[in-house]
PDB file of C-alpha atoms in Angstrom:
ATOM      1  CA  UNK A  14       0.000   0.000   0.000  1.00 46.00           C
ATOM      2  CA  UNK A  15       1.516   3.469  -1.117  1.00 56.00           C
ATOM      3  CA  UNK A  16       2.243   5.557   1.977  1.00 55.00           C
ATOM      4  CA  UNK A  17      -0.380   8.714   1.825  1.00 71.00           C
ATOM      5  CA  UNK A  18      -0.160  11.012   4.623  1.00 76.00           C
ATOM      6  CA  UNK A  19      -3.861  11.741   6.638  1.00 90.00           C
ATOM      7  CA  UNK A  20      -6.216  13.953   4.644  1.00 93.00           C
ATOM      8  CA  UNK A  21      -7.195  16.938   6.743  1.00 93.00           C
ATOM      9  CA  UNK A  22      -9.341  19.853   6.571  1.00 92.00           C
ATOM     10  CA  UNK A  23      -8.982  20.793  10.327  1.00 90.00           C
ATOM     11  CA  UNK A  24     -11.565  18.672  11.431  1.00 90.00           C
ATOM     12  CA  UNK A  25     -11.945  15.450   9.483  1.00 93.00           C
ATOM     13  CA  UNK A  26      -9.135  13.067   8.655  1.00 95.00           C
ATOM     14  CA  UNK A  27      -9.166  10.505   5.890  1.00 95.00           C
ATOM     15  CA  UNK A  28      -6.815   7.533   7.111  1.00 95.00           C
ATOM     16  CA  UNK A  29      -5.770   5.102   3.739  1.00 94.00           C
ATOM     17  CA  UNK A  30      -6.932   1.896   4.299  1.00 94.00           C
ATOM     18  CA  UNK A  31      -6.957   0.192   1.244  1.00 92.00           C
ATOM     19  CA  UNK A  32      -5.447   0.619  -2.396  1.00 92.00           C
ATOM     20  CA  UNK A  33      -5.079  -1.345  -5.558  1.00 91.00           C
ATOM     21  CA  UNK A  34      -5.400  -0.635  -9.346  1.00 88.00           C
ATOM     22  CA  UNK A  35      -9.187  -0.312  -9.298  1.00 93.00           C
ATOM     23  CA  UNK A  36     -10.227   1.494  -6.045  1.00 95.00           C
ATOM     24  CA  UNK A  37      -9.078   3.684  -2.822  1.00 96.00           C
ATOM     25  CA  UNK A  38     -10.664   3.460   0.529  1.00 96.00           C
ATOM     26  CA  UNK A  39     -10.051   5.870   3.131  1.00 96.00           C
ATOM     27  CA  UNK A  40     -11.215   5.605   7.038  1.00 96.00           C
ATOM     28  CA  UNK A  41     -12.704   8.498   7.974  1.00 95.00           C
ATOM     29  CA  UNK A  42     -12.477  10.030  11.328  1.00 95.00           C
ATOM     30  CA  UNK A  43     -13.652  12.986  13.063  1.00 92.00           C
ATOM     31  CA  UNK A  44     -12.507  12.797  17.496  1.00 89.00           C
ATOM     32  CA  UNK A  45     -13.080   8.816  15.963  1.00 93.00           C
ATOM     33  CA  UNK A  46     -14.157   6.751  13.570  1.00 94.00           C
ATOM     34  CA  UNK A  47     -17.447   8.178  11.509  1.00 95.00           C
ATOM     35  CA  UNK A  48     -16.979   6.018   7.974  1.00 95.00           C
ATOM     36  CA  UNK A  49     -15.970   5.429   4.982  1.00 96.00           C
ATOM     37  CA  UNK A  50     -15.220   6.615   1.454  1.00 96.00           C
ATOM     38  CA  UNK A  51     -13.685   5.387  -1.740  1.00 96.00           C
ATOM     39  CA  UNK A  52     -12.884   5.984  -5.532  1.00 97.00           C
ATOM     40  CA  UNK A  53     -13.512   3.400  -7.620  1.00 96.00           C
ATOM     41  CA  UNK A  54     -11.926   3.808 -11.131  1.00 94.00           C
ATOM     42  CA  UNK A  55     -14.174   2.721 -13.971  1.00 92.00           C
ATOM     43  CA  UNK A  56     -12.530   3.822 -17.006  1.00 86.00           C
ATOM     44  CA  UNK A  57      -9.642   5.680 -18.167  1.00 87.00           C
ATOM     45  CA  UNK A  58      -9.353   9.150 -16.290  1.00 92.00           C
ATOM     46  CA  UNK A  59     -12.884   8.410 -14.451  1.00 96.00           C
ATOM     47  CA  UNK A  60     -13.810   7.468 -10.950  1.00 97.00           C
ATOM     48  CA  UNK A  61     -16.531   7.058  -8.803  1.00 97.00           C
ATOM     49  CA  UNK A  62     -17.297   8.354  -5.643  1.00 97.00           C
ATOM     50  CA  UNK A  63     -19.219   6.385  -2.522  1.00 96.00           C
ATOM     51  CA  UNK A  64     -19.374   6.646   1.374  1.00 96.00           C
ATOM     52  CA  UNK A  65     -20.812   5.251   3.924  1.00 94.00           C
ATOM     53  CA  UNK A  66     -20.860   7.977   7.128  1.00 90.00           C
ATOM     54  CA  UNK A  67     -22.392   8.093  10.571  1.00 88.00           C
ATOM     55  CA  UNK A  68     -21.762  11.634  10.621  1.00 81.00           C
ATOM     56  CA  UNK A  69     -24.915  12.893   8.779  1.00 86.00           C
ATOM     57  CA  UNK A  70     -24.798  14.858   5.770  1.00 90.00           C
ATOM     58  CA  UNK A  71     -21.984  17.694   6.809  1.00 92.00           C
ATOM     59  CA  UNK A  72     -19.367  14.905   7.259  1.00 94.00           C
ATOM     60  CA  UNK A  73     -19.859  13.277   4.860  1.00 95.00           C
ATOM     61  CA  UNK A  74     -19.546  16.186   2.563  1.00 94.00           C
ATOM     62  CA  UNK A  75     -16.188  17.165   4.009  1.00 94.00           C
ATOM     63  CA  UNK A  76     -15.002  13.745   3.401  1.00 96.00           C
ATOM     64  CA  UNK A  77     -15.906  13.718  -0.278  1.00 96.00           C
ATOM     65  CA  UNK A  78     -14.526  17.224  -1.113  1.00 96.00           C
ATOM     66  CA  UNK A  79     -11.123  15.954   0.325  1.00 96.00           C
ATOM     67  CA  UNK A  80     -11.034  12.243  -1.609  1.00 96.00           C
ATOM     68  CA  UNK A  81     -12.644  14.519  -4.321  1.00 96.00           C
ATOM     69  CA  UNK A  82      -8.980  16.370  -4.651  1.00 96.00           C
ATOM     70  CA  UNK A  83      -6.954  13.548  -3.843  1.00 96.00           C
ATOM     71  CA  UNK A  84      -8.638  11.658  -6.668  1.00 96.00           C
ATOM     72  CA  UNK A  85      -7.721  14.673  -8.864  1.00 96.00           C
ATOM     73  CA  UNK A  86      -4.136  15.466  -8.066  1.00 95.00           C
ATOM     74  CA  UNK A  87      -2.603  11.979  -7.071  1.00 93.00           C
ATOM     75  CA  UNK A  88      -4.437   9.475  -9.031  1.00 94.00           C
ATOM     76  CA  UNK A  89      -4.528  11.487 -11.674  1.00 94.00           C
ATOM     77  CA  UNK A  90      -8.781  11.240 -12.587  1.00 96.00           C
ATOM     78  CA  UNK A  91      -9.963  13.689 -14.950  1.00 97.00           C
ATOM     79  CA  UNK A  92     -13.769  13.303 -13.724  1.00 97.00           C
ATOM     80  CA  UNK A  93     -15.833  12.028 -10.718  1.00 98.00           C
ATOM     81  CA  UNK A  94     -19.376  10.475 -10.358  1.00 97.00           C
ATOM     82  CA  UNK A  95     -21.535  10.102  -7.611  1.00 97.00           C
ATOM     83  CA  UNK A  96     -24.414   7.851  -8.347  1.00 96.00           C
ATOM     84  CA  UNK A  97     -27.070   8.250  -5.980  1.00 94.00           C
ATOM     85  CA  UNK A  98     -31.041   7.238  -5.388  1.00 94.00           C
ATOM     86  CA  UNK A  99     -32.945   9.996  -6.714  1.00 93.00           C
ATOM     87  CA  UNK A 100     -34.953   9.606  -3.588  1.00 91.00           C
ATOM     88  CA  UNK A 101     -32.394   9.555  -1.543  1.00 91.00           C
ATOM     89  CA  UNK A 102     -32.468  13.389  -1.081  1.00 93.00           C
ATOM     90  CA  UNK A 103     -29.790  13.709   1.775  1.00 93.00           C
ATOM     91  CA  UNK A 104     -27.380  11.964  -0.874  1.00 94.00           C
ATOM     92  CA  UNK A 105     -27.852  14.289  -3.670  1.00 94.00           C
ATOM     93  CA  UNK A 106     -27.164  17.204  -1.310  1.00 94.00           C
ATOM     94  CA  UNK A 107     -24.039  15.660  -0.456  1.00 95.00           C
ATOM     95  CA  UNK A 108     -22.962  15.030  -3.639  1.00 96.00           C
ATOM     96  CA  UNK A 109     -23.723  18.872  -4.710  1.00 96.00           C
ATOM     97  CA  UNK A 110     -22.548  20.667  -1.482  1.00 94.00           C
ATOM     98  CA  UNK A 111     -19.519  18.622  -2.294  1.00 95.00           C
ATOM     99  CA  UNK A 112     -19.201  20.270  -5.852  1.00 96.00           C
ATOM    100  CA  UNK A 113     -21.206  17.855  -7.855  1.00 97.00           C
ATOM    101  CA  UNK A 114     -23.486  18.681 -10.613  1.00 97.00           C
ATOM    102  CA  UNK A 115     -26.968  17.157 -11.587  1.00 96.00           C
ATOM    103  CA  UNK A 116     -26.174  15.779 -15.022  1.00 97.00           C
ATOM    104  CA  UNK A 117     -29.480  13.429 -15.213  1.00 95.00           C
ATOM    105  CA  UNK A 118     -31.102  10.084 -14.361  1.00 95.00           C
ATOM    106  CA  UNK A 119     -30.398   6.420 -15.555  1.00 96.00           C
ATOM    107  CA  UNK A 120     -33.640   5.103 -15.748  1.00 95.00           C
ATOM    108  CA  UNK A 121     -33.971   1.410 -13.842  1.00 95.00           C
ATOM    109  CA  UNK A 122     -30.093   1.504 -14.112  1.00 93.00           C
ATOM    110  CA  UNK A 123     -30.053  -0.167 -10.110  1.00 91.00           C
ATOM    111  CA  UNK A 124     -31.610  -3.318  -9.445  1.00 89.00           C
ATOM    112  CA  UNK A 125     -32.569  -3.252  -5.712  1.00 88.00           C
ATOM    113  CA  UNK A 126     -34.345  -6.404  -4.293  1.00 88.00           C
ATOM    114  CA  UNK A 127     -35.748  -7.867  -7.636  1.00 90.00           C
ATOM    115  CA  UNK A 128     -36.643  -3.985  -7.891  1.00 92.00           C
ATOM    116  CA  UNK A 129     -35.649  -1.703 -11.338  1.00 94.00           C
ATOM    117  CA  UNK A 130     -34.717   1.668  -9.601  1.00 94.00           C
ATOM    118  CA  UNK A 131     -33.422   4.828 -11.029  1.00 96.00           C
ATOM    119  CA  UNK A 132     -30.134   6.412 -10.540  1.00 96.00           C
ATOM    120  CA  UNK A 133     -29.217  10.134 -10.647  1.00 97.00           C
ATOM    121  CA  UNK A 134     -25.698  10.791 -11.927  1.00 97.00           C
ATOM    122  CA  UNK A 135     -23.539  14.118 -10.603  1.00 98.00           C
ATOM    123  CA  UNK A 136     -20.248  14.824 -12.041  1.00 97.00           C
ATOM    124  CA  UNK A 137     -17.192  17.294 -11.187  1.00 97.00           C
ATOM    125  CA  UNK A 138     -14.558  17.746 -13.749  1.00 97.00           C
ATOM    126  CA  UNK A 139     -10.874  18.254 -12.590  1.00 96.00           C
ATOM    127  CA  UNK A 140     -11.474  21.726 -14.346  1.00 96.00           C
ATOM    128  CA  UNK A 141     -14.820  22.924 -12.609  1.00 96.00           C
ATOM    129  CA  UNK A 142     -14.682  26.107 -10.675  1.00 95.00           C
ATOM    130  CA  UNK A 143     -15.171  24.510  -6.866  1.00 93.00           C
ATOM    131  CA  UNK A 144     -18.013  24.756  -4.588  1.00 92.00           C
ATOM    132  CA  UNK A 145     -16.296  27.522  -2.407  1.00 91.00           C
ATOM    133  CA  UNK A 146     -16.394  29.975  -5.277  1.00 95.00           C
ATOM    134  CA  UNK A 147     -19.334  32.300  -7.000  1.00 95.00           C
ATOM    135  CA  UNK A 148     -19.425  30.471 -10.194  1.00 95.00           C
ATOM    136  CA  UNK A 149     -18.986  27.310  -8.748  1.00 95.00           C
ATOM    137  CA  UNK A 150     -21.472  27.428  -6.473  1.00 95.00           C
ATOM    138  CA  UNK A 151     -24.096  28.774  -8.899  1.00 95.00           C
ATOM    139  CA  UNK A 152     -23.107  26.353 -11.713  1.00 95.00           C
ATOM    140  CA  UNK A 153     -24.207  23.787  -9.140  1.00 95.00           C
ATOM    141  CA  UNK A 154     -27.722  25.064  -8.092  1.00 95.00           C
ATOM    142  CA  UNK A 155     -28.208  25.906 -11.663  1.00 95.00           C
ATOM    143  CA  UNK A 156     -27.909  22.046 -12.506  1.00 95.00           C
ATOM    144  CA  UNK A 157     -29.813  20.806  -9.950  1.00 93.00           C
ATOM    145  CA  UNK A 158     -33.166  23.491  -9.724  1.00 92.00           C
ATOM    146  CA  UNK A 159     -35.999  22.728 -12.010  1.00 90.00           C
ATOM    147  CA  UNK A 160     -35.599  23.761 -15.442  1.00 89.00           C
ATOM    148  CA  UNK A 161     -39.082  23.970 -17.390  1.00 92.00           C
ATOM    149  CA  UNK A 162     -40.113  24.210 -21.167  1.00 95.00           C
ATOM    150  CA  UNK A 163     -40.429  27.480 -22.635  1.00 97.00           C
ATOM    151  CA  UNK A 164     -42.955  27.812 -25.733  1.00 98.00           C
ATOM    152  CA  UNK A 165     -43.561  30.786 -28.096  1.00 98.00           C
ATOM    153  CA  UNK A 166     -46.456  30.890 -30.234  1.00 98.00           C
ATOM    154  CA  UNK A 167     -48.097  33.332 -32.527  1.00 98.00           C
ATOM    155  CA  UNK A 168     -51.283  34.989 -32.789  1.00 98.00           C
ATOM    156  CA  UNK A 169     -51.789  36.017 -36.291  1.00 98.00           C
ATOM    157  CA  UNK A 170     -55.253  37.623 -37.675  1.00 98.00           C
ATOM    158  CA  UNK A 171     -56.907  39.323 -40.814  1.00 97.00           C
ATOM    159  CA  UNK A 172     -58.916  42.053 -41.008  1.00 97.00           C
ATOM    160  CA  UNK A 173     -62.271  39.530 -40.279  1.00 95.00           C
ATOM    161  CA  UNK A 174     -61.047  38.078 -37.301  1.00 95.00           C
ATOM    162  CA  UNK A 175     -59.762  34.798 -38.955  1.00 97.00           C
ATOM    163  CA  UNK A 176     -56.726  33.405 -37.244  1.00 98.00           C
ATOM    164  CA  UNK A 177     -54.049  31.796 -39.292  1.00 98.00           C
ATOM    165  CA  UNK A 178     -53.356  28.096 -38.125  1.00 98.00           C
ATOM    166  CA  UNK A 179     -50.701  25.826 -39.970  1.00 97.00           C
ATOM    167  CA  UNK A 180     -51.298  22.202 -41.108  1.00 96.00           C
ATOM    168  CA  UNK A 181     -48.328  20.197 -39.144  1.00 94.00           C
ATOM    169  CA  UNK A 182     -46.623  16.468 -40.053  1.00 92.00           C
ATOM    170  CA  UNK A 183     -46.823  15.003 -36.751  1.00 88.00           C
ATOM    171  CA  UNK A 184     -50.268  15.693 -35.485  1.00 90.00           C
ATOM    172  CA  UNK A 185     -53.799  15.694 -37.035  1.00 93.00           C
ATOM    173  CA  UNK A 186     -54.499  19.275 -35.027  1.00 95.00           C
ATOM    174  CA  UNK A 187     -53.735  21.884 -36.431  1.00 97.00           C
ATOM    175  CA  UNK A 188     -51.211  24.667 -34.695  1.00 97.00           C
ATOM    176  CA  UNK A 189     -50.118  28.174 -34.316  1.00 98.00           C
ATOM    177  CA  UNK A 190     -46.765  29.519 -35.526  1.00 97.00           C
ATOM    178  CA  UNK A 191     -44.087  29.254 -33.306  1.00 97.00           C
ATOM    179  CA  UNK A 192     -42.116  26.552 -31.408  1.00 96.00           C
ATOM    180  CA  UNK A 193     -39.643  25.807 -28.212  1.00 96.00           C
ATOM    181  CA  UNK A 194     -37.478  28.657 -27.410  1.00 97.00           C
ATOM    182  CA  UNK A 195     -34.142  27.517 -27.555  1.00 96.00           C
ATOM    183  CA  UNK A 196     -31.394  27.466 -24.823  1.00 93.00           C
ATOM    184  CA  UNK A 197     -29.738  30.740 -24.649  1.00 94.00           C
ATOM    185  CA  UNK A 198     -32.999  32.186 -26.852  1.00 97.00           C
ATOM    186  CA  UNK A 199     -35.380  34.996 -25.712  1.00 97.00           C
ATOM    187  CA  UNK A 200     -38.985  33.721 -25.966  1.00 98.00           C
ATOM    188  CA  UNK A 201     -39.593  36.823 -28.525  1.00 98.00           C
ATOM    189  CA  UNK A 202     -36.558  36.008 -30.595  1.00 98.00           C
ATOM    190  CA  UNK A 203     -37.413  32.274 -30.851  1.00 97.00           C
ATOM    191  CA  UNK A 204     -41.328  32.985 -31.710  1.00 98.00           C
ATOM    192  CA  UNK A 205     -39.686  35.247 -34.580  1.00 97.00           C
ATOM    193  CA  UNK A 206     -37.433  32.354 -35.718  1.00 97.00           C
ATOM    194  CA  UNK A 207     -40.013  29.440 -35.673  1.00 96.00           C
ATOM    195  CA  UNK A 208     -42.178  31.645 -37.272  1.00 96.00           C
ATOM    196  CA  UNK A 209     -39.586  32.109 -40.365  1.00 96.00           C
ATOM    197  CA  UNK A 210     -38.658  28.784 -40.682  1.00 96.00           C
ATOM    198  CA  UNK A 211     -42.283  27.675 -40.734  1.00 96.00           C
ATOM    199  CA  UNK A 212     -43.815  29.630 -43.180  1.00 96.00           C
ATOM    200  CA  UNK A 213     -40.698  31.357 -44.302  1.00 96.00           C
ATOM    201  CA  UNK A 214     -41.667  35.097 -42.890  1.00 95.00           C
ATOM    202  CA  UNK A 215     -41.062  36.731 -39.156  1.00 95.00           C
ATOM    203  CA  UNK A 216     -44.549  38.882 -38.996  1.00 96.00           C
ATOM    204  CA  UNK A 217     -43.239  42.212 -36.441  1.00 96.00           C
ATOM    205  CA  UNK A 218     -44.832  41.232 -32.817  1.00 98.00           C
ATOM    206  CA  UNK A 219     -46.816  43.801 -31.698  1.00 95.00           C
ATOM    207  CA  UNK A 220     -47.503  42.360 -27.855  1.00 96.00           C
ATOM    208  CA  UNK A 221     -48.001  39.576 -25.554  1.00 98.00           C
ATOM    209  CA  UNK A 222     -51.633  37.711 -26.114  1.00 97.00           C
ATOM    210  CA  UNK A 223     -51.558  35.707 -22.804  1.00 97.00           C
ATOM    211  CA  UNK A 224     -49.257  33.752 -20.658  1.00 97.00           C
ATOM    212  CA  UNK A 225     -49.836  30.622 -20.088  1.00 98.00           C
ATOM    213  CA  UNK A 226     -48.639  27.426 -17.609  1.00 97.00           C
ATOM    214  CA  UNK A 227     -49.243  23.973 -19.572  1.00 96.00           C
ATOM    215  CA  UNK A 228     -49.435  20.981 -16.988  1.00 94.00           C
ATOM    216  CA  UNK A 229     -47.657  17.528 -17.902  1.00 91.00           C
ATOM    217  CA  UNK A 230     -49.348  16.048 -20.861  1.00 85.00           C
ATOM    218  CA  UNK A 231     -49.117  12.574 -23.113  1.00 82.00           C
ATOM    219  CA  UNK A 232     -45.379  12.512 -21.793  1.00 83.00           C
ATOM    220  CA  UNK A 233     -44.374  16.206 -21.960  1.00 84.00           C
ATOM    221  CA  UNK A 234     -42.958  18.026 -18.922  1.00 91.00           C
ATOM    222  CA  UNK A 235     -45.295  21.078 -17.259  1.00 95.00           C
ATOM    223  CA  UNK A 236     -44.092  24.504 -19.814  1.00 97.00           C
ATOM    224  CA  UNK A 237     -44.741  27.946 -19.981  1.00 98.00           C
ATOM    225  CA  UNK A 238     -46.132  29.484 -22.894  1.00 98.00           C
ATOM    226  CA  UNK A 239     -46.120  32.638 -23.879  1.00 98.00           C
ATOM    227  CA  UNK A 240     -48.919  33.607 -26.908  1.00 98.00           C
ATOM    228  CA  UNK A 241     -47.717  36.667 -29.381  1.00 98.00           C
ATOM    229  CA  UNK A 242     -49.505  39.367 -31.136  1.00 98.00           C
ATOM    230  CA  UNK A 243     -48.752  38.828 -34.526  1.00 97.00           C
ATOM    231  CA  UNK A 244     -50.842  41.867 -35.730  1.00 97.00           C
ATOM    232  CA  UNK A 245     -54.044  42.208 -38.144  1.00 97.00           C
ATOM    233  CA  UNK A 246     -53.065  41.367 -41.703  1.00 98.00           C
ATOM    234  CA  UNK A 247     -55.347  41.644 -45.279  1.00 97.00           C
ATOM    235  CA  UNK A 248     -56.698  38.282 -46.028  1.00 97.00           C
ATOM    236  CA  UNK A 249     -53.736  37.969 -48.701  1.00 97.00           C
ATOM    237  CA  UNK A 250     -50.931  37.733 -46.760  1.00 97.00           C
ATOM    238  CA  UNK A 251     -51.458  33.638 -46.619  1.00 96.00           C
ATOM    239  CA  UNK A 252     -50.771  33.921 -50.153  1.00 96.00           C
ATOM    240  CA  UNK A 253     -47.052  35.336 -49.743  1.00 96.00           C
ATOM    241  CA  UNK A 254     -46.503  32.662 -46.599  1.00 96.00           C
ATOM    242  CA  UNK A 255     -44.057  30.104 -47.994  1.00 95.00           C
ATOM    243  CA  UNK A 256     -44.865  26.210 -45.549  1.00 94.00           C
ATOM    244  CA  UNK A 257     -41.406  24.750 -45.038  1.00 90.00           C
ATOM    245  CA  UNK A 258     -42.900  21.613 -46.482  1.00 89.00           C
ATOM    246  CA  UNK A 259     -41.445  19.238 -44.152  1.00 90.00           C
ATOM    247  CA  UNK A 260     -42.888  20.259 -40.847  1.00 91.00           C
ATOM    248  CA  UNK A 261     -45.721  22.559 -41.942  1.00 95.00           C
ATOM    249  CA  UNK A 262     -47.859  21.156 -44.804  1.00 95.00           C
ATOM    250  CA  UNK A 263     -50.527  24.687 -45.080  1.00 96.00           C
ATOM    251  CA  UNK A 264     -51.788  27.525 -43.603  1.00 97.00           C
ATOM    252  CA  UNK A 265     -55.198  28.899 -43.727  1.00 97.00           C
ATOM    253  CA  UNK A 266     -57.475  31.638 -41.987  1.00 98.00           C
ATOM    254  CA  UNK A 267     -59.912  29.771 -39.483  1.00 97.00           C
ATOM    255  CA  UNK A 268     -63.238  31.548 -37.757  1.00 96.00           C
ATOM    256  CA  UNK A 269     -62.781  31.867 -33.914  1.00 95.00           C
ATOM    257  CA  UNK A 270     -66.255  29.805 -33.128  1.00 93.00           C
ATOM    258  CA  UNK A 271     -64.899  26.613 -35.904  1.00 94.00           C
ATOM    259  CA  UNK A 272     -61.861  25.458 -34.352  1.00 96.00           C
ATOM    260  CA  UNK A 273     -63.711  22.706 -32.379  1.00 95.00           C
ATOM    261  CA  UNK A 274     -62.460  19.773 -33.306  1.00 94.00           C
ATOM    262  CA  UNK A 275     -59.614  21.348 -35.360  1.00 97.00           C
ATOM    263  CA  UNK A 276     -56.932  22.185 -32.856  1.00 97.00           C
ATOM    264  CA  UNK A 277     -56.141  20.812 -29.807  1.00 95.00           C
ATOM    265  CA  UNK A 278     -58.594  21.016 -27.009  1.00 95.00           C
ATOM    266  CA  UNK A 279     -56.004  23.292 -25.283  1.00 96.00           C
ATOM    267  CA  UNK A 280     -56.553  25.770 -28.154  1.00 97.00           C
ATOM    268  CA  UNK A 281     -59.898  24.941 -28.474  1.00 96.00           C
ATOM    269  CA  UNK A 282     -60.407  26.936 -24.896  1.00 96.00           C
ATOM    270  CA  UNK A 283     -58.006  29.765 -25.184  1.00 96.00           C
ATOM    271  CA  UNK A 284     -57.912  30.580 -28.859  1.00 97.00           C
ATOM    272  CA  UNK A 285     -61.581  31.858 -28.788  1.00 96.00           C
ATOM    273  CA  UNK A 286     -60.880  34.229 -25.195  1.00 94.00           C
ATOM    274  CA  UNK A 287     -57.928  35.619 -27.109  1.00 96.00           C
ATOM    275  CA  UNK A 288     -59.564  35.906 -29.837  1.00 96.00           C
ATOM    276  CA  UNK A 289     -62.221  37.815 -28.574  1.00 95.00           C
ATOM    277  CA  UNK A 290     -59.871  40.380 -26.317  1.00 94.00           C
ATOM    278  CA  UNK A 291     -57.135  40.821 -28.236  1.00 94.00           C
ATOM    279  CA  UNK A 292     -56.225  43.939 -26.726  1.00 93.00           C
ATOM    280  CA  UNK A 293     -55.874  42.961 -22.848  1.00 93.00           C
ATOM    281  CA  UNK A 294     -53.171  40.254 -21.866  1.00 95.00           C
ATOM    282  CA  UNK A 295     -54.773  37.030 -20.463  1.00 96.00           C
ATOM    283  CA  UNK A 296     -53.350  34.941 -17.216  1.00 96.00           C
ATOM    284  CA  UNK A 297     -54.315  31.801 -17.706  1.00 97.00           C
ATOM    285  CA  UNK A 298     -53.471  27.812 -16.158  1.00 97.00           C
ATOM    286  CA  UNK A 299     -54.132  25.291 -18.952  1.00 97.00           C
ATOM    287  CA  UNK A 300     -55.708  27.475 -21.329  1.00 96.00           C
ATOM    288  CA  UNK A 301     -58.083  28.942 -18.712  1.00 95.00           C
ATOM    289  CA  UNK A 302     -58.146  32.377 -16.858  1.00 95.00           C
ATOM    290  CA  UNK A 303     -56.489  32.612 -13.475  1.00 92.00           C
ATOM    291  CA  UNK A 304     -57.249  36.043 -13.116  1.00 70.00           C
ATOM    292  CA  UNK A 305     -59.291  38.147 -14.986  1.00 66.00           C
ATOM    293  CA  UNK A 306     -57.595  40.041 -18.145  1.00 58.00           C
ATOM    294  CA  UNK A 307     -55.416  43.136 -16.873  1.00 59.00           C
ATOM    295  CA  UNK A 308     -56.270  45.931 -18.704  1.00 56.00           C
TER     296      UNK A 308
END
């Protein structure tokens, strides 16, 4: 066993108890023994991370931010894991308070007691700014707090009230311009771009229609949607609308009381309550008002 002298931070020391080609065990004490915790190498430049503590979740953070440098400056690792229950919440604090980030879940990747059970995986790179600094820190709650779905649609009308609604390739209802806002992407921006590479043409947004939160649906995540003003428009500007061809098959004008049956029932509720305020911006849970229209 290589000689490694006691791991300290000024209150917890990590004794070396075992070491071969494949993992590192250190005892860790604090006024005694409290535990365990190891590196396990699993592939070239890559290690994983376990413990097993008595000392709740503050020691056992301690002990994994100093194996968590030793594994990076004396064996040599490039990255770390910690693999943890997703339920298992005290576990995936540890593993972030000990500069870990939330990098996703393995679905039924752990097979506990005849029992397919999912596994979250956290990584730290030898590179990452640590959990003592500003970036680091923030970097870490930003990959572990919720990240939701951000949707930009468009609201565009002629001069009778129609609203235009595009013939899609992947669902019999029919839809309003617009898309997912990309990473990075302000909802505005991204409504403009969907709305080009649709039907070839970013119509000038003139306001926000209504805001709306969309609850978990045939396998989607919860979103947040915001609706655009696209503007009024002469009857003929379908004609100068140019369907990608791929995604969107048509366009056409559509009355406000016949879209029953043509869009989605979603639509079906809030198209017509737009359609009949357009003026006034609309708070609304599912397509439904949460508060009556401000203005």
């Amino acid at each position: 066993m290589t000689a490694v002298s006691p791991l300290t931070d000024g209150e917890l020391t990590l004794r070396l108890s075992q070491q071969d080609q494949q993992v590192v065990t250190f005892d860790v004490e604090r006024g005694g023994p409290v535990g365990t915790v190891e590196v396990r190498r699993t592939t070239l430049g890559v290690g994983v991370v376990t413990w097993a503590m008595d000392g709740g979740p503050e020691t056992a953070q301690r002990a994994v931010r100093l194996v968590a440098e030793y594994a990076f400056d004396e064996l040599g690792l490039e990255r770390l894991q910690v693999e943890v229950d997703p339920e298992i919440h005290a576990s995936a604090r540890v593993a972030i308070r000990s500069g870990f980030r939330r990098e996703g879940i393995l679905r039924g990747a752990a097979l506990v007691e005849d029992e397919r059970r999912d596994v979250a995986i956290y990584g730290m790179r030898k590179d990452d700014p640590r959990p003592d600094t500003i970036t680091g820190w923030t970097a870490l709650m930003d990959s572990a707090l919720p990240k939701k779905r951000v949707i930009a649609h468009v609201v565009v009308r002629d001069t009778s009230g129609r609203v235009l609604l595009c013939q899609v390739s992947y669902k019999k209802d029919l839809e309003l311009p617009g898309g997912v806002v990309e990473p990075d992407e302000d909802p505005a921006t991204g409504a403009s771009r969907e709305m080009e590479e649709e039907i070839g043409v970013a119509l000038p947004l003139v306001g926000v229609l209504a805001i709306d939160w969309l609850p978990r649906w045939e396998g989607w995540g919860d979103a947040v949607e915001i609706l655009y003003d696209g503007g009024v428009h002469d009857p003929s500007l379908i004609d100068t609308l140019q369907p990608d061809g791929f995604e969107i098959r048509g366009v056409a004008w559509h009355e406000p009381d016949a879209l029953q049956g043509l869009v989605s029932p979603l639509n079906a509720r809030r198209l017509p309550q737009l359609l009949a305020k357009p003026t006034v911006l609309h708070n609304l849970r599912d397509g439904k008002p949460i508060s009556p229209p401000a203005g």
